[in-house]
Amino acid sequence: MRLTILFGGASFEHEISVVSAITLKEKLSSFELSFIFCDEKHNFYLINPLKMKATTFSHGDYKKMPQLVLTRGGFLQKSLMSKKKHTNVVLNLIHGADGEDGTIASVLDFFCIKYIGPRNDACTFSYDKRYTKYLCESKGIKTVNYEVLSSNEHKNMTLDYPLIVKPATLGSSIGVSIVKEESQLDYALDSAFEYDNNVLVENFIEGVKEYNLAGYMFNDEIYFSIVEEPQKEEFLDFEKKYMDFSRSESVLKADISDELTVKLKATFEKVYRELFEGALIRCDFFVVNGEVLLNEINPIPGSMANYLFKDFSKCIENISSELKTPKSIKVSYDYIHSISKAKGK
Amino acid sequence: MRLTILFGGASFEHEISVVSAITLKEKLSSFELSFIFCDEKHNFYLINPLKMKATTFSHGDYKKMPQLVLTRGGFLQKSLMSKKKHTNVVLNLIHGADGEDGTIASVLDFFCIKYIGPRNDACTFSYDKRYTKYLCESKGIKTVNYEVLSSNEHKNMTLDYPLIVKPATLGSSIGVSIVKEESQLDYALDSAFEYDNNVLVENFIEGVKEYNLAGYMFNDEIYFSIVEEPQKEEFLDFEKKYMDFSRSESVLKADISDELTVKLKATFEKVYRELFEGALIRCDFFVVNGEVLLNEINPIPGSMANYLFKDFSKCIENISSELKTPKSIKVSYDYIHSISKAKGK
């Protein structure tokens, strides 16, 4: 199968997208892969697969590779003598801003390029943690208690300590702090507001059980990965999370009851259906007194959570086989015609 | 002031966008306007302002005008001899799909083009009526009771008749029906499902009082239009709504109490803040027993609801003056560098 991996992006998670792409080169070695890199200025480059290593990007060597521009149906490579259009299905592997905030989804939709990844609406509800809360409230999915602060607000916190403070829109633990007492709050808020105008403050549940579950839709059914109990420190800092994005070895199934597995899957399905079709996502859950709480939706998980699936290549093939061609709308001028006619023009 | 009006789009509301643009040509005659038309294939054309009339589009004459392509910072006009970049602030006047669903917002953001209009998140919450309900539920804004049906569901309606059936994502009354008794329901659902995979069914409140209010943010304050009580038939059909998009004459202020005006404005502000900055929107409200219910958010109202403002040109100038340049994110390769170093490479 042919597949183009799109990675990079103007995002604080740019580097981990590079690492994810390098990891998938190995994991999808049975595919005919091509690689398109999006730099911080939103220029696209076609990367020679043999040069898919971190230093190609950190040293700027990618700039010597062919540049591409967006065109209807694909990425266009122009040279003095010829034009070539790259029309493979795209796997959107841009983590964070651009990739997960709906920008790339909309751009690919606008240019009628088929892609694996969350659609625009799905991005809105997963990229901004405030909107994940809205989604959960409306779908009856439990989450941790929270408050939202805006940069110009000085609100008295009604939540009990300890707290966890998060910028509303960043992943990979950037700008996140745990606050054990009030004296630490201001510093934590300042750190978070450096990255975002909105900050989410949640109760921090010490020693909470965490479980990750990935999945995708095929044939109107959700195909689930194994449930993983992630190894955890107090929480993952950026460096540890970064290493996490290069994971490719299978992990062990969490040792949990069938009843809990069923609950986790049912909650995943509530999140996924009617919103995440076309994407392989990972949901991170907390379990408190046997009750499942959604912590986070990763609509483009690090290295696509390949390590949670037995046959990862098959997952990508399955999603790809069901991608729909954007509905083309035939515009009409019926009313303008009828009015012109009435006016005798 | 220079301003580019972007209109058209691959949408069922393509025609009314053309009408809106023609109306604004008159209303903003003190501006130095240019016009960019997006056709159903997503090609862009620079329209000669003298040719801004309906037949230019319905007869296909626009195809003879210069074609433009998106580039970083503007729309590029290439000819054999020269290149010209159009870099004005854009007024997104594409109604319905493309313009109001987040696609154009994301595309303009991606290409770093400043625009008046709803951002991507704001589009998600206003374009799909299901997500408007989520927003209202989370912000404590009242709406009419509803149920959502998907095309593959056969649910027993728990709502009492009469009902109003609406495709989840279309504006301008397309696919909307009022259902007075159960025998009419199937036909109404079929009509709505022709346009969308999701349908909203709401209680239809006969003779309900309706009020429209538009506004925008400037200097951290909301600037409101007058409150209008729209002339109504049972509900606006597409042809009447179409005429509505060419409105340019001021209307009379609704005859309502100060108390109700305050309530309407407070609800508008709850909807607008932290979401619709950069846009001039119109909210359509119902009032039932003195209680304000949000019916609909129009993030790009017909002819920008110009007829509700005393000095419409000033509104556009104000919004334009506060548009932010997209934050440019400087990507770093710190971790890749540190890892390469550790490996001695």
XYZ file of C-alpha atoms in Angstrom:
690
model
C 0.000 0.000 0.000
C 1.146 3.545 -0.767
C 1.023 6.090 2.038
C 2.424 9.573 2.602
C 3.425 10.488 6.128
C 2.968 14.211 6.759
C 4.941 15.462 9.770
C 6.625 18.494 11.350
C 4.402 21.566 11.636
C 4.654 24.932 13.396
C 4.149 23.541 16.862
C 5.873 23.077 20.201
C 5.596 19.375 19.399
C 7.456 19.678 16.099
C 10.362 17.541 17.285
C 8.224 14.725 18.565
C 6.452 14.639 15.229
C 9.844 14.062 13.568
C 10.524 11.232 16.034
C 7.055 9.725 15.439
C 7.638 9.745 11.673
C 11.007 8.029 11.992
C 9.423 5.377 14.218
C 6.613 4.717 11.728
C 9.127 4.305 8.902
C 10.232 1.124 10.670
C 6.783 -0.002 11.778
C 5.224 0.391 8.322
C 8.160 -1.018 6.359
C 5.830 -3.222 4.295
C 4.224 -0.052 2.851
C 5.421 2.030 -0.055
C 6.006 5.117 2.074
C 6.756 8.679 1.144
C 7.450 11.496 3.588
C 6.343 15.116 3.428
C 7.808 17.508 5.972
C 6.041 20.755 6.924
C 8.493 23.308 8.292
C 7.725 26.108 10.754
C 6.955 28.497 7.869
C 4.459 25.988 6.409
C 6.672 25.091 3.458
C 6.428 21.461 2.373
C 9.400 19.274 1.405
C 9.510 15.784 -0.068
C 11.982 13.883 2.092
C 14.107 11.103 0.658
C 13.173 8.054 2.797
C 16.861 7.215 3.177
C 17.318 10.595 4.864
C 14.575 10.052 7.428
C 16.728 10.688 10.486
C 16.546 13.392 13.125
C 19.614 15.328 11.966
C 18.116 15.919 8.500
C 15.738 18.296 10.247
C 17.822 19.613 13.141
C 20.687 20.483 10.744
C 18.353 21.978 8.141
C 19.412 19.507 5.394
C 15.753 19.094 4.400
C 15.958 22.485 2.681
C 17.952 20.894 -0.142
C 15.112 18.475 -0.924
C 12.320 19.140 -3.435
C 9.718 21.659 -2.312
C 6.030 20.888 -2.789
C 2.934 23.069 -2.995
C -0.678 22.215 -2.267
C -2.918 21.715 -5.252
C -6.339 20.159 -5.762
C -5.953 16.420 -5.118
C -2.358 16.362 -3.905
C 1.051 17.929 -3.387
C 2.670 19.333 -6.516
C 6.394 19.008 -7.197
C 7.547 21.433 -9.866
C 10.893 21.482 -11.579
C 12.077 23.380 -14.623
C 11.134 20.526 -16.901
C 8.206 18.815 -15.263
C 5.411 18.675 -12.763
C 4.633 15.686 -10.580
C 1.552 15.380 -8.383
C 1.790 13.258 -5.234
C -1.666 11.854 -4.640
C -1.229 9.139 -1.990
C -3.461 8.953 1.032
C -1.831 11.098 3.721
C -1.294 10.039 7.325
C -1.480 13.261 9.365
C 1.302 12.798 11.921
C 1.695 16.444 12.930
C 1.294 16.485 16.705
C -0.001 19.538 18.573
C -0.724 22.829 16.799
C -1.425 22.591 13.044
C -1.961 18.817 13.129
C -4.329 18.389 16.052
C -6.072 21.785 16.109
C -7.965 21.283 12.849
C -5.732 23.381 10.598
C -4.162 20.534 8.610
C -7.478 18.650 8.509
C -9.210 21.665 6.953
C -6.351 22.384 4.556
C -6.348 18.773 3.308
C -10.146 18.827 3.008
C -10.028 22.116 1.118
C -7.530 20.682 -1.370
C -9.466 17.378 -1.608
C -6.630 15.220 -0.290
C -7.673 12.039 1.539
C -6.112 11.580 4.945
C -5.991 9.388 8.014
C -6.457 11.572 11.052
C -9.083 13.513 12.958
C -11.468 15.750 10.962
C -11.876 19.394 11.878
C -14.669 19.001 14.479
C -12.887 16.101 16.138
C -9.818 18.320 16.499
C -11.787 21.095 18.195
C -13.071 18.681 20.829
C -9.742 17.030 21.557
C -7.161 19.807 21.108
C -8.676 22.237 23.582
C -9.165 20.592 26.962
C -12.071 22.948 27.723
C -13.969 21.569 24.751
C -13.162 17.981 25.719
C -15.017 18.819 28.938
C -17.980 20.181 26.939
C -18.074 16.993 24.882
C -17.975 14.806 27.980
C -20.655 16.820 29.755
C -22.968 16.489 26.763
C -22.303 12.796 26.207
C -22.508 11.854 29.880
C -18.837 10.885 30.200
C -17.261 11.487 33.606
C -14.099 13.568 33.998
C -12.102 15.110 36.845
C -13.542 18.291 38.435
C -12.100 21.395 36.858
C -12.113 25.155 36.538
C -11.063 27.306 33.600
C -9.023 30.468 34.076
C -8.390 33.153 31.457
C -5.233 35.204 31.553
C -7.062 38.338 32.690
C -9.001 36.626 35.463
C -8.072 36.427 39.122
C -10.484 33.907 40.415
C -10.571 32.272 43.796
C -10.066 28.593 43.325
C -12.954 26.544 44.710
C -11.212 23.211 44.124
C -9.287 21.485 46.905
C -5.531 20.946 46.685
C -3.553 19.195 45.256
C -4.277 20.565 41.783
C -2.912 20.054 38.325
C -2.566 23.120 36.101
C -2.556 22.731 32.303
C -2.550 25.116 29.346
C -5.869 24.496 27.570
C -4.371 23.491 24.256
C -0.967 21.862 24.589
C -0.127 18.205 24.770
C 3.032 16.421 25.862
C 2.974 17.924 29.370
C 4.296 21.289 28.151
C 3.477 23.966 30.745
C 1.831 21.472 33.119
C 2.456 21.639 36.897
C 1.210 19.871 39.983
C 0.322 22.278 42.760
C 0.291 20.882 46.265
C -0.558 24.081 48.131
C -1.749 27.596 47.474
C 1.725 29.156 47.692
C 2.728 27.276 44.511
C -0.323 28.263 42.490
C 0.790 31.614 41.054
C 4.024 30.217 39.681
C 2.197 27.262 38.103
C -0.375 29.580 36.514
C 2.343 31.868 35.138
C 4.093 28.872 33.556
C 0.877 27.655 31.958
C -0.170 31.134 30.720
C 3.146 31.387 28.887
C 1.737 28.866 26.424
C -1.960 29.623 26.329
C -4.530 32.313 27.170
C -6.688 29.721 28.877
C -5.679 27.360 31.611
C -7.461 24.351 33.015
C -7.121 23.606 36.725
C -8.178 20.131 37.836
C -8.106 18.128 41.030
C -4.918 16.076 41.066
C -5.694 12.568 42.234
C -2.605 11.065 43.833
C -1.886 7.463 42.928
C -4.834 7.287 40.532
C -4.997 4.230 38.284
C -4.352 5.169 34.660
C -5.208 3.163 31.572
C -4.671 3.909 27.896
C -6.744 2.434 25.110
C -6.471 3.077 21.380
C -8.839 2.201 18.579
C -10.377 3.048 15.238
C -13.563 2.425 13.296
C -13.805 -0.192 10.545
C -16.937 -1.689 9.106
C -19.019 0.312 11.577
C -17.278 -1.395 14.513
C -14.591 -0.091 16.817
C -11.359 -2.094 16.669
C -9.601 -1.776 20.002
C -5.967 -2.084 20.992
C -4.977 -3.793 24.225
C -5.478 -1.755 27.382
C -2.155 -0.468 28.704
C -1.366 0.666 32.223
C 1.281 3.265 31.461
C 4.450 3.286 33.526
C 4.264 6.475 35.401
C 6.202 8.942 37.363
C 4.189 11.591 39.168
C 3.475 12.717 35.652
C 5.355 12.485 32.396
C 7.636 15.407 31.791
C 8.385 16.468 28.265
C 11.634 14.518 27.948
C 10.065 11.253 29.078
C 7.047 11.846 26.887
C 9.394 12.592 24.021
C 11.042 9.208 24.404
C 7.542 7.821 24.471
C 6.937 8.994 20.909
C 9.628 6.692 19.583
C 8.066 3.577 21.086
C 7.724 0.634 18.800
C 7.924 -2.438 21.054
C 4.713 -4.133 22.047
C 3.624 -3.686 25.620
C 1.900 -6.017 28.035
C -1.830 -5.949 28.515
C -2.886 -4.333 31.779
C -3.926 -6.779 34.471
C -7.538 -5.670 34.904
C -10.932 -7.359 35.150
C -13.081 -8.067 32.103
C -15.706 -5.817 33.638
C -13.329 -2.836 33.695
C -12.145 -3.570 30.143
C -15.764 -3.480 28.989
C -16.327 -0.146 30.770
C -13.204 1.391 29.223
C -14.225 0.246 25.748
C -17.762 1.537 26.172
C -16.463 4.967 27.205
C -14.023 5.010 24.280
C -16.879 4.229 21.914
C -18.987 7.089 23.319
C -16.104 9.463 22.607
C -15.302 8.084 19.160
C -18.616 7.542 17.360
C -19.940 10.307 15.095
C -16.791 12.369 15.617
C -13.460 10.571 15.143
C -14.205 8.472 12.046
C -11.100 8.369 9.829
C -8.714 8.567 12.781
C -6.908 6.143 15.058
C -7.019 7.740 18.493
C -5.838 6.949 21.986
C -7.948 7.770 25.042
C -6.262 8.084 28.420
C -8.498 7.165 31.322
C -8.432 7.388 35.098
C -10.240 4.814 37.208
C -11.459 5.981 40.626
C -13.470 3.603 42.798
C -14.277 1.477 39.792
C -15.588 4.494 37.882
C -14.079 5.406 34.502
C -13.094 9.066 33.942
C -11.795 10.393 30.630
C -8.532 12.255 31.128
C -7.459 13.051 27.597
C -8.119 12.296 23.941
C -5.026 11.946 21.738
C -6.385 12.196 18.193
C -2.879 11.709 16.735
C -1.122 9.676 19.426
C 2.684 9.461 19.554
C 3.918 7.036 16.858
C 0.197 6.321 16.353
C 0.174 4.079 19.481
C 1.517 1.340 17.179
C 2.884 -0.561 20.205
C -0.646 -1.222 21.472
C -1.721 -3.143 18.351
C -0.795 -6.661 17.303
C -0.949 -5.896 13.577
C -0.481 -2.168 13.250
C -0.065 -2.205 9.452
C -3.471 -3.818 9.137
C -5.031 -1.010 11.227
C -3.687 1.618 8.842
C -4.848 -0.401 5.822
C -8.327 -0.761 7.303
C -8.778 2.948 8.039
C -7.386 3.885 4.660
C -9.793 1.571 2.843
C -12.815 3.405 4.253
C -11.773 7.024 3.769
C -14.471 8.893 1.950
C -13.960 11.242 -0.946
C -15.175 14.669 0.172
C -18.769 15.183 -0.930
C -18.667 17.528 -3.897
C -21.385 20.137 -3.776
C -22.759 21.278 -7.083
C -23.572 24.946 -6.709
C -26.670 26.249 -8.423
C -27.741 29.688 -9.586
C -31.473 28.934 -9.633
C -32.540 31.941 -7.602
C -30.278 34.354 -9.407
C -31.615 33.028 -12.716
C -35.223 33.365 -11.568
C -34.689 36.902 -10.310
C -32.847 37.973 -13.470
C -35.719 36.543 -15.462
C -38.317 38.415 -13.421
C -36.397 41.616 -14.044
C -36.362 40.851 -17.777
C -32.566 40.762 -17.958
C -9.388 51.318 4.357
C -8.497 48.408 2.087
C -10.496 45.214 2.391
C -10.882 42.043 0.342
C -14.282 40.390 0.334
C -13.965 36.624 -0.085
C -17.204 34.982 -1.226
C -18.708 32.013 -3.083
C -17.519 28.606 -1.862
C -18.589 25.003 -2.430
C -21.786 25.256 -0.478
C -25.550 25.088 -0.800
C -25.432 28.754 0.206
C -23.104 29.742 -2.631
C -25.689 31.976 -4.275
C -26.559 33.862 -1.134
C -22.872 34.534 -0.598
C -22.798 36.180 -4.031
C -25.821 38.278 -3.055
C -24.230 39.203 0.287
C -21.041 40.350 -1.464
C -22.954 42.521 -3.920
C -24.853 44.099 -1.026
C -21.656 44.873 0.879
C -20.138 46.511 -2.191
C -22.778 49.240 -1.718
C -22.666 49.343 2.068
C -18.876 49.634 2.240
C -18.495 52.065 -0.656
C -16.149 54.267 1.389
C -13.621 51.382 1.475
C -11.082 50.445 -1.145
C -12.628 47.066 -1.824
C -11.406 44.105 -3.799
C -13.336 40.917 -4.417
C -12.087 37.335 -4.468
C -14.500 34.656 -5.633
C -14.063 30.999 -4.646
C -15.758 28.684 -7.125
C -17.159 25.228 -6.414
C -13.805 23.620 -7.308
C -12.014 25.906 -4.842
C -10.357 27.997 -7.546
C -9.970 31.677 -6.667
C -10.653 34.569 -9.062
C -10.019 38.277 -8.668
C -13.278 39.946 -9.669
C -13.321 43.361 -11.273
C -15.483 45.471 -8.890
C -17.398 46.851 -11.871
C -18.445 43.278 -12.685
C -19.818 42.576 -9.210
C -23.286 41.531 -10.327
C -25.089 38.218 -10.075
C -24.860 37.300 -13.753
C -21.031 37.419 -13.697
C -21.268 34.249 -11.642
C -24.425 32.605 -12.933
C -23.211 32.990 -16.548
C -19.665 31.857 -15.696
C -18.057 35.141 -16.848
C -15.829 35.114 -13.768
C -13.721 32.447 -15.462
C -12.232 35.097 -17.739
C -10.900 37.059 -14.766
C -7.414 36.592 -13.226
C -6.958 33.417 -11.218
C -5.250 33.576 -7.824
C -3.471 30.987 -5.702
C -2.904 30.903 -1.962
C 0.556 31.771 -0.779
C 2.037 32.729 2.582
C 0.595 36.135 3.480
C -1.880 36.568 0.635
C -3.371 35.577 -2.696
C -0.893 35.434 -5.578
C -1.764 36.650 -9.065
C 0.659 35.337 -11.658
C 0.925 36.402 -15.256
C 3.557 35.690 -17.864
C 5.474 38.813 -16.946
C 4.795 39.433 -13.270
C 3.567 38.312 -9.887
C 1.344 40.376 -7.650
C 0.474 39.462 -4.084
C -2.866 40.614 -2.661
C -2.327 41.115 1.049
C -5.413 43.027 2.278
C -7.319 41.938 5.324
C -9.971 39.476 4.140
C -13.636 39.581 5.106
C -14.800 35.946 5.042
C -18.261 36.202 3.490
C -18.638 32.559 2.443
C -21.881 31.391 4.034
C -22.500 27.753 4.962
C -19.998 25.010 4.115
C -16.393 26.137 3.597
C -16.953 29.554 5.157
C -18.772 28.701 8.368
C -17.520 25.157 9.005
C -13.935 26.165 9.802
C -12.375 25.250 6.476
C -11.716 28.782 5.192
C -10.704 29.955 8.684
C -8.064 27.231 8.900
C -6.864 27.763 5.340
C -6.424 31.512 5.936
C -4.677 30.820 9.248
C -2.395 28.268 7.616
C -1.382 30.790 4.944
C -1.043 33.601 7.546
C -3.723 35.796 6.013
C -5.576 38.089 8.426
C -9.338 37.870 8.265
C -12.573 39.103 9.754
C -14.732 36.121 10.566
C -15.089 33.246 13.018
C -11.945 31.239 13.882
C -11.921 27.481 13.544
C -13.261 26.601 17.033
C -16.001 29.209 16.766
C -17.092 27.601 13.497
C -17.326 24.138 15.050
C -19.676 25.439 17.742
C -21.921 27.417 15.431
C -22.001 25.411 12.183
C -23.188 22.146 13.677
C -26.370 22.666 15.690
C -25.490 19.691 17.924
C -22.328 21.455 19.042
C -24.192 24.711 19.623
C -26.234 22.681 22.121
C -23.023 21.382 23.764
C -21.741 24.958 24.056
C -24.993 26.170 25.593
C -25.183 23.250 28.028
C -21.649 23.959 29.240
C -22.104 27.715 29.495
C -25.518 27.545 31.110
C -27.398 29.065 28.175
C -30.978 27.859 27.698
C -32.155 26.392 24.382
C -35.208 24.518 23.099
C -35.493 20.819 24.036
C -34.031 18.592 21.355
C -33.013 15.155 20.212
C -30.368 14.133 17.708
C -30.981 11.413 15.133
C -28.356 9.740 12.961
C -29.267 8.370 9.565
C -28.991 4.760 10.732
C -31.085 5.234 13.856
C -34.785 4.579 14.263
C -35.512 6.143 17.569
C -38.828 6.734 19.206
C -39.306 10.421 19.628
C -39.814 11.388 23.260
C -40.590 15.019 22.425
C -44.171 16.243 22.077
C -45.523 17.519 18.769
C -45.310 19.944 16.981
C -41.644 19.470 16.134
C -39.149 21.188 13.907
C -36.694 18.983 12.019
C -33.343 20.409 10.876
C -30.225 18.991 9.223
C -27.448 19.441 11.823
C -25.225 21.600 9.667
C -27.142 23.687 7.168
C -28.318 27.226 7.457
C -30.879 29.203 5.497
C -33.740 26.818 6.265
C -32.515 24.236 3.734
C -34.022 20.834 4.567
C -36.006 22.211 7.520
C -39.623 21.114 8.152
C -42.261 21.676 10.760
C -43.987 18.454 11.816
C -47.410 18.794 13.378
C -48.150 15.098 13.881
C -46.421 11.751 13.770
C -47.661 10.882 10.275
C -45.551 13.714 8.840
C -42.360 12.798 10.646
C -40.855 10.241 8.238
C -41.119 12.554 5.277
C -39.545 15.426 7.223
C -36.688 13.202 8.376
C -36.062 11.944 4.839
C -35.873 15.537 3.572
C -33.412 16.512 6.285
C -31.239 13.405 5.861
C -30.805 14.293 2.210
C -28.529 17.083 3.365
C -26.851 15.704 6.456
C -26.112 12.450 8.322
C -27.328 14.018 11.539
C -30.641 15.659 12.177
C -31.800 17.761 15.084
C -35.402 17.488 16.198
C -36.674 20.256 18.484
C -39.961 21.275 20.013
C -41.599 23.781 17.723
C -43.024 26.628 19.787
C -45.936 28.186 17.947
C -46.082 31.945 17.975
C -42.821 32.232 19.899
C -41.299 35.714 20.159
C -38.097 35.955 18.135
C -35.336 38.555 18.468
C -32.091 38.974 16.581
C -29.051 40.736 17.959
C -25.661 41.226 16.317
C -22.382 42.378 17.786
C -18.614 42.207 17.844
C -15.751 42.751 20.268
C -13.682 45.930 20.317
C -11.448 47.141 23.105
C -12.503 44.170 25.212
C -16.138 45.289 25.073
C -19.020 43.945 23.040
C -20.509 46.480 20.628
C -24.128 45.592 20.048
C -26.490 46.280 17.173
C -30.101 47.186 17.801
C -32.402 44.302 18.708
C -34.619 43.344 15.791
C -37.887 41.457 15.892
C -37.737 39.712 12.523
C -40.819 39.703 10.325
C -41.835 36.152 10.219
C -43.896 33.656 8.434
C -44.269 30.290 10.111
C -40.601 30.048 9.281
C -38.426 31.556 6.576
C -38.188 29.433 3.491
C -35.098 29.549 1.365
C -36.422 32.122 -1.110
C -37.436 34.573 1.600
C -34.182 34.029 3.437
C -32.380 34.599 0.169
C -33.975 38.000 -0.215
C -32.937 38.604 3.349
C -29.268 38.354 2.388
C -29.519 41.391 0.176
C -30.908 43.606 2.942
C -29.256 46.950 3.334
C -31.934 49.239 4.747
C -31.940 49.958 8.443
C -34.673 48.331 10.460
C -36.637 49.500 13.431
C -35.611 48.605 16.946
C -37.862 45.993 18.521
C -40.354 47.339 21.017
C -39.149 45.492 24.121
C -38.392 46.359 27.742
C -34.940 47.461 28.885
C -34.889 44.425 31.116
C -35.291 42.055 28.170
C -32.681 43.972 26.155
C -30.211 43.516 29.015
C -30.983 39.782 29.176
C -30.494 39.362 25.423
C -27.177 41.205 25.524
C -25.948 39.193 28.507
C -26.726 35.926 26.709
C -25.024 37.178 23.545
C -21.934 38.024 25.570
C -21.835 34.536 27.127
C -21.861 33.049 23.641
C -19.318 35.452 22.172
C -16.515 35.834 24.724
C -13.444 33.614 24.400
C -14.730 32.126 21.168
C -15.930 34.581 18.504
C -13.239 37.283 18.747
C -12.451 38.592 15.255
C -15.994 38.035 14.011
C -19.214 40.017 13.789
C -21.962 37.539 14.567
C -25.739 37.534 14.864
C -27.521 35.509 17.527
C -31.146 34.578 17.025
C -33.107 34.219 20.246
C -36.489 32.971 21.362
C -38.206 34.469 24.383
C -40.597 32.179 26.275
C -42.261 33.453 29.481
C -39.602 36.131 29.805
C -36.802 33.570 29.520
C -34.154 33.930 26.795
C -33.347 30.827 24.710
C -30.592 30.749 22.101
C -31.940 29.472 18.807
C -29.010 29.897 16.446
C -25.602 31.516 16.064
C -24.865 33.055 12.652
C -21.105 33.542 12.656
C -21.224 35.075 9.144
C -24.722 36.587 8.993
C -26.345 37.478 5.660
C -24.821 40.732 4.342
C -23.069 40.872 7.751
C -26.313 42.080 9.399
C -25.283 45.559 8.206
C -28.890 46.779 8.492
C -28.799 46.362 12.270
C -25.936 48.834 12.773
C -25.994 52.612 12.574
C -22.449 52.918 11.269
C -21.627 49.584 9.698
C -18.360 50.759 8.106
C -17.070 51.707 11.538
C -17.815 48.184 12.843
C -15.679 46.630 10.120
C -12.888 49.144 10.745
C -12.960 48.404 14.470
C -12.754 44.636 14.090
C -10.055 44.949 11.468
C -7.927 47.176 13.691
C -7.694 44.490 16.380
C -6.981 41.415 14.267
C -3.941 39.640 15.595
C -1.088 38.357 13.497
C -0.985 34.593 14.026
C 1.506 33.730 16.773
C 4.579 32.376 15.048
C 6.005 29.370 16.836
C 9.742 28.963 16.672
C 10.403 25.255 16.527
C 13.399 23.923 18.416
C 15.501 20.812 18.031
C 16.836 20.812 21.589
C 16.000 17.230 22.395
C 17.210 15.893 19.082
C 20.448 17.826 19.575
C 20.877 16.510 23.107
C 20.210 12.924 22.047
C 22.538 13.159 19.032
C 25.180 14.510 21.373
C 24.701 11.683 23.857
C 25.090 9.201 21.011
C 28.307 10.989 19.962
C 26.930 11.878 16.522
